[in-house]
Short mmCIF file of C-alpha atoms (C1' of nucleotides) in Angstrom, two decimals:
data_model
loop_
_atom_site.label_atom_id
_atom_site.label_comp_id
_atom_site.label_asym_id
_atom_site.label_seq_id
_atom_site.Cartn_x
_atom_site.Cartn_y
_atom_site.Cartn_z
CA MET A 1 3.34 -38.95 10.65
CA THR A 2 1.49 -37.14 13.37
CA ALA A 3 1.44 -33.36 13.55
CA MET A 4 3.61 -33.50 16.65
CA GLU A 5 6.18 -35.61 14.83
CA ALA A 6 6.12 -33.35 11.81
CA ALA A 7 6.79 -30.37 14.02
CA ALA A 8 9.57 -32.13 15.90
CA LEU A 9 11.60 -33.42 12.94
CA HIS A 10 13.21 -30.22 11.75
CA ASP A 11 12.62 -28.18 14.86
CA TRP A 12 15.48 -27.10 17.09
CA PRO A 13 15.47 -26.83 20.90
CA ASP A 14 17.55 -24.55 23.07
CA ASP A 15 17.22 -26.50 26.28
CA ALA A 16 17.36 -30.13 27.35
CA ARG A 17 13.74 -30.10 28.44
CA THR A 18 12.50 -29.30 24.93
CA ALA A 19 15.12 -31.58 23.38
CA ARG A 20 13.81 -34.52 25.34
CA GLY A 21 10.31 -33.88 24.04
CA ILE A 22 11.63 -33.87 20.47
CA GLN A 23 13.44 -37.16 21.05
CA GLN A 24 10.30 -38.76 22.43
CA ALA A 25 8.27 -37.51 19.48
CA LEU A 26 10.76 -38.78 16.89
CA ALA A 27 11.81 -42.14 18.33
CA GLY A 28 8.70 -43.85 17.00
CA ARG A 29 9.63 -42.99 13.43
CA VAL A 30 12.91 -44.92 13.47
CA ARG A 31 12.76 -47.95 11.15
CA LEU A 32 14.69 -51.07 12.07
CA GLU A 33 14.18 -52.91 8.77
CA ASP A 34 17.01 -53.02 6.24
CA ASP A 35 16.02 -50.46 3.65
CA THR A 36 19.27 -49.30 2.12
CA GLY A 37 18.38 -49.90 -1.51
CA ALA A 38 21.35 -49.90 -3.88
CA VAL A 39 24.34 -48.47 -2.03
CA SER A 40 26.92 -46.80 -4.26
CA THR A 41 28.28 -44.31 -1.74
CA LEU A 42 28.59 -44.32 2.04
CA ALA A 43 30.09 -41.87 4.49
CA GLY A 44 31.69 -41.64 7.89
CA VAL A 45 30.57 -38.76 10.13
CA ASP A 46 32.42 -37.29 13.09
CA THR A 47 32.65 -33.98 14.92
CA GLY A 48 35.46 -32.11 16.59
CA PHE A 49 35.60 -28.74 18.35
CA GLU A 50 37.69 -25.61 18.02
CA ALA A 51 37.88 -22.06 19.36
CA GLY A 52 37.92 -23.37 22.90
CA GLY A 53 34.87 -25.51 22.29
CA ARG A 54 32.70 -22.69 20.98
CA THR A 55 32.65 -23.97 17.40
CA ALA A 56 31.74 -27.46 16.23
CA ARG A 57 33.61 -28.75 13.20
CA ALA A 58 32.01 -31.77 11.55
CA CYS A 59 33.47 -33.92 8.84
CA VAL A 60 31.71 -36.15 6.34
CA ALA A 61 34.10 -38.52 4.57
CA LEU A 62 32.47 -39.93 1.44
CA PHE A 63 33.49 -43.27 -0.03
CA ARG A 64 32.44 -45.32 -3.05
CA TRP A 65 30.94 -48.71 -2.34
CA PRO A 66 31.88 -51.54 -2.56
CA ASP A 67 35.49 -50.70 -3.35
CA LEU A 68 35.78 -48.13 -0.53
CA THR A 69 37.60 -45.62 -2.72
CA PRO A 70 37.79 -42.18 -1.01
CA LEU A 71 35.64 -39.77 -3.01
CA GLU A 72 35.36 -36.55 -1.08
CA THR A 73 35.77 -35.00 2.35
CA VAL A 74 33.76 -31.98 3.44
CA ILE A 75 33.94 -29.92 6.63
CA GLY A 76 31.07 -28.00 8.17
CA ARG A 77 31.18 -25.56 11.08
CA ALA A 78 28.54 -24.20 13.41
CA PRO A 79 28.44 -22.31 16.71
CA VAL A 80 27.93 -24.60 19.68
CA THR A 81 24.62 -23.68 21.27
CA PHE A 82 24.01 -26.73 23.42
CA PRO A 83 26.08 -28.03 26.36
CA TYR A 84 27.34 -31.59 26.44
CA ILE A 85 24.76 -33.63 28.30
CA PRO A 86 24.86 -37.43 27.93
CA GLY A 87 21.77 -38.35 25.92
CA PHE A 88 21.63 -35.04 24.03
CA LEU A 89 24.72 -35.22 21.87
CA SER A 90 22.92 -34.71 18.56
CA PHE A 91 21.74 -31.25 19.56
CA ARG A 92 25.39 -30.23 19.98
CA GLU A 93 26.82 -31.73 16.83
CA MET A 94 24.09 -31.89 14.19
CA PRO A 95 24.16 -28.23 13.07
CA ALA A 96 27.79 -28.64 12.00
CA ILE A 97 27.08 -32.05 10.44
CA LEU A 98 24.20 -30.62 8.39
CA ALA A 99 26.45 -27.75 7.27
CA ALA A 100 28.92 -30.32 6.01
CA MET A 101 26.23 -32.40 4.29
CA ALA A 102 24.98 -29.30 2.48
CA GLN A 103 28.28 -29.16 0.63
CA LEU A 104 27.74 -32.52 -1.04
CA GLU A 105 26.15 -32.78 -4.48
CA HIS A 106 24.37 -35.94 -3.43
CA LEU A 107 23.73 -37.31 0.02
CA PRO A 108 25.48 -40.60 0.88
CA ASP A 109 23.39 -43.78 0.49
CA LEU A 110 24.46 -44.86 3.98
CA LEU A 111 25.80 -43.03 7.04
CA LEU A 112 28.22 -44.41 9.64
CA CYS A 113 28.11 -42.10 12.65
CA ASP A 114 30.47 -41.74 15.59
CA GLY A 115 28.08 -42.27 18.50
CA GLN A 116 24.95 -44.30 19.25
CA GLY A 117 21.91 -45.06 17.15
CA ILE A 118 19.01 -46.52 19.14
CA ALA A 119 21.34 -47.56 21.98
CA HIS A 120 20.07 -44.50 23.77
CA PRO A 121 17.79 -43.88 26.79
CA ARG A 122 14.97 -42.72 24.50
CA ARG A 123 16.16 -44.68 21.44
CA LEU A 124 17.25 -41.58 19.57
CA GLY A 125 21.02 -41.29 19.54
CA ILE A 126 22.77 -39.07 17.00
CA ALA A 127 22.76 -41.71 14.24
CA SER A 128 18.99 -42.06 14.54
CA HIS A 129 18.36 -38.34 14.71
CA LEU A 130 20.58 -37.69 11.68
CA GLY A 131 19.17 -40.63 9.72
CA LEU A 132 15.63 -39.40 10.30
CA TRP A 133 16.47 -35.79 9.50
CA LEU A 134 18.07 -36.70 6.18
CA ASP A 135 15.87 -39.75 5.58
CA ARG A 136 18.94 -41.92 4.99
CA PRO A 137 19.99 -45.32 6.31
CA ALA A 138 22.28 -44.67 9.28
CA ILE A 139 24.34 -46.72 11.72
CA GLY A 140 25.73 -45.68 15.10
CA VAL A 141 29.22 -46.79 16.11
CA GLY A 142 30.11 -45.75 19.64
CA LYS A 143 33.54 -46.09 21.20
CA SER A 144 31.96 -46.49 24.63
CA ARG A 145 28.64 -47.33 26.20
CA LEU A 146 25.87 -44.82 26.86
CA CYS A 147 23.32 -47.26 28.27
CA GLY A 148 22.38 -50.94 28.26
CA SER A 149 24.11 -54.07 29.55
CA HIS A 150 25.76 -57.05 27.94
CA ALA A 151 27.60 -60.31 28.57
CA ALA A 152 31.37 -60.51 28.22
CA VAL A 153 32.41 -60.37 24.58
CA GLY A 154 34.78 -62.96 23.10
CA GLU A 155 38.31 -61.77 22.45
CA GLN A 156 38.46 -62.45 18.73
CA ARG A 157 37.63 -60.11 15.87
CA GLY A 158 33.98 -60.55 14.95
CA ASP A 159 32.90 -61.79 18.38
CA GLN A 160 29.76 -60.04 19.56
CA GLU A 161 27.07 -59.85 22.26
CA PRO A 162 23.69 -58.17 22.13
CA LEU A 163 23.40 -54.88 24.03
CA LEU A 164 20.25 -55.02 26.12
CA ASP A 165 18.03 -52.62 28.01
CA GLY A 166 15.93 -55.00 30.04
CA ASP A 167 14.32 -57.31 27.49
CA ALA A 168 14.83 -55.01 24.54
CA ARG A 169 17.80 -55.31 22.25
CA ILE A 170 19.24 -51.86 21.57
CA GLY A 171 22.51 -52.74 19.86
CA THR A 172 25.52 -55.02 19.59
CA VAL A 173 28.84 -54.97 21.38
CA LEU A 174 31.26 -55.91 18.63
CA ARG A 175 34.94 -56.85 18.79
CA THR A 176 36.36 -55.29 15.64
CA ARG A 177 39.98 -56.18 16.46
CA SER A 178 41.24 -59.12 18.46
CA ARG A 179 42.01 -58.24 22.07
CA VAL A 180 41.04 -54.60 21.54
CA LYS A 181 38.16 -52.83 23.33
CA PRO A 182 34.91 -53.55 21.46
CA VAL A 183 32.67 -50.93 19.84
CA PHE A 184 28.94 -50.35 20.40
CA VAL A 185 27.01 -50.77 17.16
CA SER A 186 23.34 -49.87 16.88
CA PRO A 187 20.88 -49.16 14.07
CA GLY A 188 20.35 -45.47 13.49
CA HIS A 189 17.58 -45.64 10.92
CA ARG A 190 16.48 -47.96 8.08
CA VAL A 191 18.88 -50.75 9.08
CA SER A 192 18.52 -53.85 11.27
CA HIS A 193 20.78 -54.96 14.11
CA ASP A 194 22.39 -57.62 11.95
CA GLY A 195 22.57 -55.28 8.99
CA ALA A 196 24.35 -52.67 11.09
CA VAL A 197 26.93 -55.18 12.29
CA ALA A 198 27.45 -56.48 8.75
CA TRP A 199 28.09 -52.96 7.43
CA VAL A 200 30.57 -52.24 10.19
CA MET A 201 32.45 -55.48 9.57
CA ALA A 202 32.43 -54.81 5.83
CA THR A 203 34.01 -51.37 6.20
CA LEU A 204 36.77 -52.31 8.63
CA SER A 205 40.39 -52.35 7.55
CA ARG A 206 42.99 -53.18 10.15
CA TYR A 207 41.82 -50.86 12.89
CA ARG A 208 39.22 -50.71 15.62
CA LEU A 209 36.88 -48.29 13.81
CA PRO A 210 35.36 -48.55 10.30
CA GLU A 211 37.48 -46.80 7.68
CA PRO A 212 34.86 -44.11 6.86
CA ILE A 213 34.65 -43.08 10.53
CA ARG A 214 38.43 -43.10 10.87
CA ALA A 215 38.71 -40.79 7.87
CA ALA A 216 36.07 -38.44 9.24
CA ASP A 217 37.70 -38.55 12.67
CA ARG A 218 41.07 -37.46 11.28
CA ALA A 219 39.65 -34.57 9.27
CA ALA A 220 37.37 -33.42 12.07
CA SER A 221 40.02 -33.33 14.77
CA ARG A 222 42.93 -32.16 12.64
CA ARG A 223 44.07 -28.67 13.71
CA GLY A 224 43.83 -25.75 11.33
"C1'" DG B 1 19.90 -40.02 47.77
"C1'" DC B 2 23.62 -42.47 44.78
"C1'" DG B 3 25.82 -43.90 40.69
"C1'" DA B 4 26.06 -43.74 35.45
"C1'" DC B 5 26.89 -40.92 31.84
"C1'" DA B 6 27.93 -41.24 23.44
"C1'" DG B 7 31.36 -36.97 22.28
"C1'" DA C 1 35.43 -33.52 22.80
"C1'" DT C 2 39.82 -30.83 24.39
"C1'" DC C 3 44.23 -29.34 27.09
"C1'" DT C 4 49.34 -31.84 25.49
"C1'" DT C 5 55.46 -34.67 24.28
"C1'" DG C 6 57.61 -38.09 24.38
"C1'" DT C 7 57.71 -42.81 24.48
"C1'" DC C 8 56.97 -47.94 24.43
"C1'" DG C 9 55.87 -51.60 21.13
"C1'" DC C 10 54.54 -54.23 16.81
#
DNA sequence: GCGACAG
DNA sequence: ATCTTGTCGC
């Protein structure tokens, strides 16, 4: 990696201007080839807020693969030092996520993150940023669109349409439940578009979101 | 200038 | 994301 990239990876900004520079420096390091190796554990990642929004509370819900047995749930907290600005979500939530990850004996072999991967204005959504930071395969699963356009998606479970930004494919709009609003799937790091969609489909139960993300979502937003 | 805009 | 109770429906 270049010196600028090395400096940007584990560096932290305190303003959007600097954050944008970090995103631009890191985006080129994202790998879109499937490089998951042997997956024996995977985790869902989500963040909630408490104390009137002054504290971020992240949850990492670890599961065994391929049986999807729940293994462990950890919670990490961190002061919120960055405002919510579309396109800069990772700078708000990652400190808490990293605090949660630090509680695990071993990092998950694959991360499913609530939010976008490369389906981002500068191709560095939270799943990409986190995947790069931890050097782990990561997938972004957004409940709504940040950027890009797409054709109408079929109404049946499994129907999908590529998410495009001009000529470039940045993700997939995937119907995870028949007649229910689709999700926005995009590679975070070390996974392909098709690989990301396959992982999401493989971790679904009967709901709209993958089970690992649902579990993280519950723990992260649960009061107390 | 106007509209869009992850969580 | 969060502030918030009950309620309609499978």
